[in-house]
């Protein structure tokens, strides 16, 4: 009897060992599961994890053919550390929450239905409703995330959306995007998408253009609310217009306490880069708090705009800081749209951002002020005295080379 018992124990151990060696994704996930798992390895201490997938493609196929989430029956995807394929959501679906294990820890990148050949995306969505994303990175050589049909809604928390530099100009479908909300077909009958971003970083690299100008954050037919995050463009030399934030047709964007940054990366000409760009008469941009920072330490020539407003559009930025530095012509405000962007520059012996009497920042009459600290009683502000004079930008009355109106003397700055 003891020998038989010993053989039974050995067989049990061997069977357990075999089950451990063959641990794999759950072959029969619960079709009604409210939570499923995405892992690089579904083996947990030798035991297969229930409702677990090791392939994003298999998970997406199951989600939209078997599980079919709804407004009253949401699905949560719990993703572990590692790199997985692109998230996809077909037209008219939604109600999925995708939670990673931390940005830069859980990364989504791969091909999707509409991804150009040879390119990758982090996610592709067609007008899906009530999607939630948190604690992950969405990355691609085409774009970080592609919202390809108008309508739907999303919410983002502690996420990175990154568009990589994908090659040379002229190669098919080769633009610089990170968040791309396809504006094609947006018209008066199109639904408006709604997006909320919290503590999210949108990052683009390069300055590519093929069919479109570079646009790291491009939104069309949508209402965007962006809180406490960062939109950054690590730009390469460029000679065509491109907007860090590009607000398209029937779009509104509201930004609070966030950083918008453009930074040159290699020496060369940087001509046409814009911090905030509206492209249609019904485009609207609001920003309160935060900064629009355009730094071009590598620029050898060029020109840049803090704000470029399309005719009929509205840009409204009270309480927002601006910083523009580099060896290129700088315009804080340009275009003929309505711009409500009052700004008080730092006080000093020279006009804003100038190290001498030249190379001043251009703007919109009545929008910029600064206090000059080296004026005399006669209005000479070339180091002639120690009086402080309040200056208002007024290129309507004063020459562009020195467009400041001295409120103390009631005349253009001397």
XYZ file of C-alpha atoms in Angstrom:
414
model
C 0.000 0.000 0.000
C 2.843 2.397 0.783
C 4.370 1.789 -2.647
C 1.053 2.489 -4.387
C 0.631 5.710 -2.364
C 4.165 6.836 -3.275
C 3.494 6.236 -7.002
C 0.282 8.256 -6.712
C 2.123 11.210 -5.130
C 4.827 11.121 -7.833
C 2.213 11.082 -10.600
C 0.433 14.052 -8.978
C 3.657 16.051 -8.846
C 4.413 15.231 -12.466
C 0.902 16.280 -13.496
C 1.246 19.559 -11.591
C 4.604 20.176 -13.234
C 3.078 19.583 -16.650
C 0.254 22.067 -15.940
C 2.807 24.656 -14.856
C 4.882 24.171 -17.991
C 1.790 24.570 -20.191
C 0.296 27.613 -18.415
C -1.145 29.878 -21.120
C -3.797 32.556 -21.752
C -7.254 31.532 -20.590
C -8.693 29.606 -23.582
C -12.278 30.162 -22.410
C -12.589 33.644 -20.865
C -15.914 34.450 -19.247
C -18.077 36.150 -21.873
C -19.642 38.290 -19.115
C -16.435 39.206 -17.278
C -16.388 42.773 -15.996
C -12.570 42.735 -15.660
C -10.041 41.017 -17.910
C -6.255 40.988 -17.796
C -3.558 41.700 -20.377
C -0.140 40.294 -19.529
C 3.072 39.384 -21.275
C 2.750 36.069 -19.406
C -0.521 34.772 -17.974
C 1.337 32.213 -15.850
C 0.936 33.253 -12.200
C 3.093 31.050 -9.960
C 2.521 28.176 -12.353
C -1.251 28.594 -12.497
C -3.014 30.035 -15.566
C -4.675 33.358 -14.737
C -8.376 33.417 -15.506
C -9.716 35.880 -18.094
C -6.163 36.677 -19.161
C -4.829 37.532 -22.628
C -1.251 37.742 -23.882
C -2.139 39.328 -27.236
C -3.803 42.707 -27.687
C -5.129 41.548 -31.069
C -6.835 38.529 -29.450
C -8.173 40.702 -26.640
C -9.633 43.237 -29.066
C -11.229 40.501 -31.178
C -12.827 38.971 -28.080
C -13.929 42.386 -26.757
C -15.815 43.426 -29.882
C -17.170 40.036 -31.018
C -17.840 38.113 -27.788
C -17.950 40.530 -24.864
C -19.583 43.574 -26.556
C -19.487 46.147 -23.697
C -22.374 48.576 -23.341
C -23.270 51.691 -21.348
C -24.814 49.475 -18.651
C -22.178 46.746 -18.834
C -18.665 48.251 -19.012
C -15.442 46.305 -19.432
C -12.232 47.053 -17.564
C -8.915 45.909 -19.028
C -6.132 45.596 -16.468
C -2.784 45.696 -18.329
C 0.473 44.701 -16.678
C 3.999 45.934 -17.429
C 5.313 45.397 -20.927
C 4.727 46.406 -24.528
C 1.514 45.409 -26.267
C -0.145 46.078 -29.619
C -2.412 48.983 -30.490
C -5.794 49.532 -28.848
C -8.667 49.550 -31.352
C -12.351 50.437 -31.080
C -14.719 50.005 -34.034
C -17.277 52.633 -34.996
C -20.212 52.938 -32.612
C -18.711 50.794 -29.835
C -17.062 51.847 -26.580
C -17.554 51.648 -22.781
C -14.092 50.253 -22.074
C -11.651 51.322 -19.349
C -8.017 50.479 -20.126
C -5.719 50.767 -17.093
C -1.986 50.207 -17.336
C 0.655 49.783 -14.654
C 2.171 53.244 -15.135
C 3.228 55.398 -18.048
C 6.480 54.132 -19.567
C 5.751 50.811 -17.832
C 2.775 49.747 -19.948
C 3.225 50.699 -23.607
C 0.813 50.249 -26.508
C 2.179 50.359 -30.065
C 1.366 48.374 -33.172
C -0.594 48.351 -36.398
C -4.329 48.989 -36.654
C -6.991 48.851 -39.342
C -6.200 52.255 -40.873
C -2.504 52.478 -40.051
C -0.428 53.388 -43.141
C 1.878 50.610 -44.317
C 5.130 50.500 -42.405
C 3.832 52.751 -39.609
C 2.541 52.123 -36.082
C 0.036 53.717 -33.715
C -0.717 53.426 -30.032
C -4.459 53.388 -30.569
C -7.137 53.870 -33.221
C -10.730 54.773 -32.407
C -13.794 55.383 -34.596
C -16.320 57.586 -32.761
C -16.470 55.283 -29.725
C -18.349 56.297 -26.584
C -17.129 56.702 -23.033
C -13.600 55.309 -23.276
C -11.228 55.665 -20.325
C -7.424 55.364 -20.390
C -5.006 55.607 -17.461
C -1.403 54.950 -16.429
C 0.022 53.931 -19.804
C 1.863 55.151 -22.914
C 0.382 55.166 -26.418
C 3.163 55.435 -28.992
C 3.521 55.243 -32.756
C 5.594 56.242 -35.763
C 2.421 57.445 -37.540
C 0.807 59.007 -34.475
C 0.484 58.244 -30.803
C -3.312 58.042 -30.967
C -5.661 58.347 -33.943
C -9.345 59.317 -33.488
C -10.467 58.678 -37.040
C -14.232 59.423 -37.121
C -16.099 62.363 -35.553
C -18.122 61.842 -32.394
C -17.686 59.785 -29.243
C -15.998 60.614 -25.964
C -12.876 59.783 -23.969
C -11.131 60.488 -20.679
C -7.381 60.285 -20.026
C -5.520 60.164 -16.694
C -1.720 60.091 -16.252
C -1.077 58.998 -19.832
C 1.703 59.660 -22.355
C 0.720 60.008 -26.022
C 3.856 60.033 -28.146
C 4.419 60.454 -31.882
C 7.843 59.297 -33.043
C 9.928 60.752 -35.855
C 9.075 58.326 -38.642
C 11.434 59.190 -41.508
C 11.989 61.681 -44.311
C 9.632 64.188 -45.913
C 7.970 62.914 -49.052
C 7.732 59.302 -47.896
C 4.055 58.315 -47.999
C 1.986 59.214 -44.941
C 4.921 60.761 -43.176
C 3.815 63.608 -40.912
C 4.582 64.663 -37.369
C 1.572 63.868 -35.176
C 1.022 62.692 -31.606
C -2.727 63.211 -31.026
C -4.496 63.132 -34.402
C -8.224 63.717 -34.572
C -8.907 63.336 -38.278
C -10.619 66.521 -39.482
C -11.623 65.123 -42.870
C -15.373 65.263 -43.456
C -16.091 67.507 -40.473
C -19.145 69.576 -41.413
C -22.208 71.207 -39.874
C -23.961 67.832 -39.484
C -21.002 66.025 -37.926
C -21.216 64.995 -34.259
C -18.827 66.674 -31.817
C -16.473 64.452 -29.845
C -15.668 65.203 -26.204
C -12.229 64.565 -24.667
C -10.968 65.200 -21.115
C -7.230 64.989 -20.358
C -5.784 65.037 -16.823
C -2.050 64.950 -15.997
C -1.345 63.834 -19.561
C 1.752 64.415 -21.712
C 1.461 64.663 -25.488
C 4.909 64.521 -27.116
C 5.945 64.722 -30.770
C 9.350 64.435 -32.413
C 10.511 65.762 -35.768
C 8.951 68.126 -38.317
C 7.668 65.941 -41.134
C 5.055 66.842 -43.724
C 3.556 64.913 -46.602
C -0.162 65.596 -47.124
C -0.492 67.749 -43.978
C 1.544 70.250 -42.017
C 3.066 68.916 -38.795
C 0.579 69.158 -35.933
C 1.535 67.402 -32.667
C -1.948 67.988 -31.180
C -4.495 68.220 -33.987
C -8.174 68.326 -33.141
C -11.209 68.657 -35.406
C -14.973 68.490 -34.751
C -14.442 68.165 -30.994
C -14.551 69.763 -27.563
C -11.252 69.239 -25.691
C -10.589 69.939 -21.980
C -6.924 69.670 -20.960
C -5.935 69.974 -17.272
C -2.488 70.054 -15.649
C -0.573 68.425 -18.474
C 2.045 69.074 -21.124
C 2.097 69.233 -24.922
C 5.661 69.206 -26.242
C 7.169 69.353 -29.720
C 10.829 68.395 -30.058
C 11.077 69.986 -33.494
C 13.603 69.500 -36.266
C 14.462 72.249 -38.788
C 11.369 73.084 -40.808
C 10.291 75.535 -43.530
C 6.515 75.129 -43.544
C 3.740 76.204 -41.186
C 2.974 73.815 -38.357
C 1.085 74.206 -35.072
C 1.955 72.570 -31.754
C -1.748 72.823 -30.963
C -3.897 72.948 -34.113
C -7.583 73.717 -33.525
C -9.560 72.766 -36.600
C -13.087 73.168 -37.873
C -15.932 73.182 -35.313
C -13.429 72.671 -32.512
C -12.980 74.174 -29.070
C -10.031 73.540 -26.796
C -9.831 74.580 -23.137
C -6.445 74.357 -21.383
C -5.814 74.942 -17.676
C -2.513 74.992 -15.788
C -0.534 73.280 -18.537
C 2.729 73.684 -20.436
C 2.846 74.065 -24.218
C 6.466 73.734 -25.373
C 8.293 73.889 -28.693
C 12.021 73.131 -28.603
C 14.568 73.055 -31.435
C 16.691 69.899 -31.485
C 19.331 70.392 -34.219
C 20.884 73.434 -35.945
C 19.049 74.896 -38.928
C 16.210 77.062 -40.163
C 12.966 76.982 -38.173
C 10.365 78.849 -40.195
C 6.657 78.773 -39.507
C 6.285 76.991 -36.181
C 3.267 78.048 -34.115
C 2.402 77.451 -30.463
C -1.382 77.929 -30.750
C -2.906 77.796 -34.234
C -6.559 78.140 -35.257
C -7.338 77.075 -38.808
C -11.063 77.831 -39.306
C -13.466 80.673 -38.590
C -15.291 78.566 -35.975
C -12.119 77.441 -34.140
C -11.972 78.492 -30.464
C -9.080 78.202 -27.996
C -9.157 79.121 -24.277
C -6.166 78.883 -21.927
C -5.885 79.992 -18.290
C -2.691 79.419 -16.337
C 0.369 77.644 -17.636
C 2.851 78.721 -20.281
C 3.447 78.786 -24.024
C 7.216 78.318 -24.265
C 9.001 78.423 -27.627
C 12.733 77.876 -27.262
C 15.017 77.757 -30.298
C 18.621 77.463 -29.051
C 19.574 75.572 -32.237
C 17.925 77.969 -34.709
C 20.255 79.661 -37.178
C 17.372 81.532 -38.858
C 13.603 81.493 -39.239
C 10.435 82.834 -37.667
C 7.897 81.574 -35.131
C 4.491 82.530 -33.752
C 3.155 82.181 -30.211
C -0.425 82.559 -31.505
C -1.618 82.496 -35.116
C -5.365 83.176 -35.356
C -7.358 82.397 -38.491
C -9.886 85.067 -39.595
C -13.086 84.725 -37.563
C -11.562 82.426 -34.932
C -11.105 83.209 -31.223
C -8.031 82.773 -29.017
C -8.480 83.738 -25.351
C -5.512 83.318 -22.957
C -5.700 85.606 -19.868
C -3.338 84.456 -17.130
C -1.057 82.536 -19.499
C 2.694 83.158 -19.645
C 4.676 83.365 -22.889
C 8.385 82.767 -23.437
C 10.015 83.053 -26.879
C 13.764 82.828 -27.291
C 16.168 82.106 -30.116
C 17.952 83.535 -33.114
C 14.843 83.996 -35.266
C 12.038 86.497 -35.860
C 9.371 86.095 -33.166
C 5.704 87.063 -33.211
C 3.747 86.575 -29.998
C 0.447 87.300 -31.791
C -0.229 87.129 -35.531
C -3.174 86.548 -37.850
C -6.440 88.449 -38.166
C -8.653 86.411 -35.860
C -9.863 87.740 -32.506
C -7.088 87.364 -29.932
C -7.707 88.228 -26.272
C -4.269 87.689 -24.813
C -3.093 90.480 -22.499
C 0.450 90.036 -21.275
C 2.820 91.965 -19.008
C 6.453 91.291 -19.874
C 9.298 91.582 -17.366
C 10.671 95.046 -16.574
C 14.136 96.038 -17.763
C 16.354 98.364 -19.788
C 15.296 96.923 -23.162
C 12.034 95.859 -24.820
C 10.884 92.275 -24.112
C 13.206 89.452 -25.124
C 15.738 91.866 -26.587
C 19.337 91.943 -25.432
C 19.815 95.292 -27.152
C 17.705 97.857 -28.975
C 16.979 95.346 -31.767
C 15.402 91.904 -32.159
C 12.190 92.741 -30.285
C 9.148 90.463 -30.175
C 6.281 91.422 -32.486
C 2.712 91.288 -31.234
C -0.751 92.837 -31.510
C -1.336 96.493 -30.707
C -2.667 96.914 -27.186
C -1.928 93.360 -26.009
C 1.599 93.640 -24.543
C 3.113 95.888 -21.877
C 6.359 96.224 -19.979
C 8.043 98.732 -17.650
C 11.294 100.316 -18.878
C 13.628 101.213 -16.012
C 16.253 103.506 -17.601
C 14.302 106.505 -18.940
C 14.880 110.179 -18.278
C 12.247 112.863 -17.805
C 12.378 113.748 -21.502
C 11.475 110.207 -22.542
C 14.912 109.016 -23.621
C 15.015 105.339 -22.640
C 18.417 104.382 -23.987
C 20.057 104.245 -20.580
C 19.738 107.986 -20.052
C 18.082 107.921 -16.639
C 16.477 105.955 -13.846
C 12.779 106.715 -14.305
C 10.280 103.889 -14.865
C 7.965 104.263 -17.869
C 5.082 101.957 -18.741
C 5.253 100.890 -22.400
C 2.360 99.514 -24.477
C 2.879 97.665 -27.755
C 1.385 99.812 -30.532
C 2.577 99.130 -34.055
C -0.296 101.258 -35.386
C 1.399 104.422 -34.095
C 5.018 103.427 -33.659
C 7.539 101.897 -36.114
C 7.876 98.102 -36.198
C 11.553 98.409 -35.311
C 10.553 99.979 -31.981
C 6.764 99.557 -31.621
C 6.361 100.702 -28.011
C 4.227 103.625 -26.862
C 5.498 105.452 -23.759
C 2.497 106.215 -21.509
C 4.605 108.661 -19.474
C 5.394 110.930 -22.394
C 2.363 110.141 -24.571
C 4.621 109.386 -27.538
C 6.520 106.505 -29.101
C 9.471 105.238 -27.112
C 12.735 107.052 -27.805
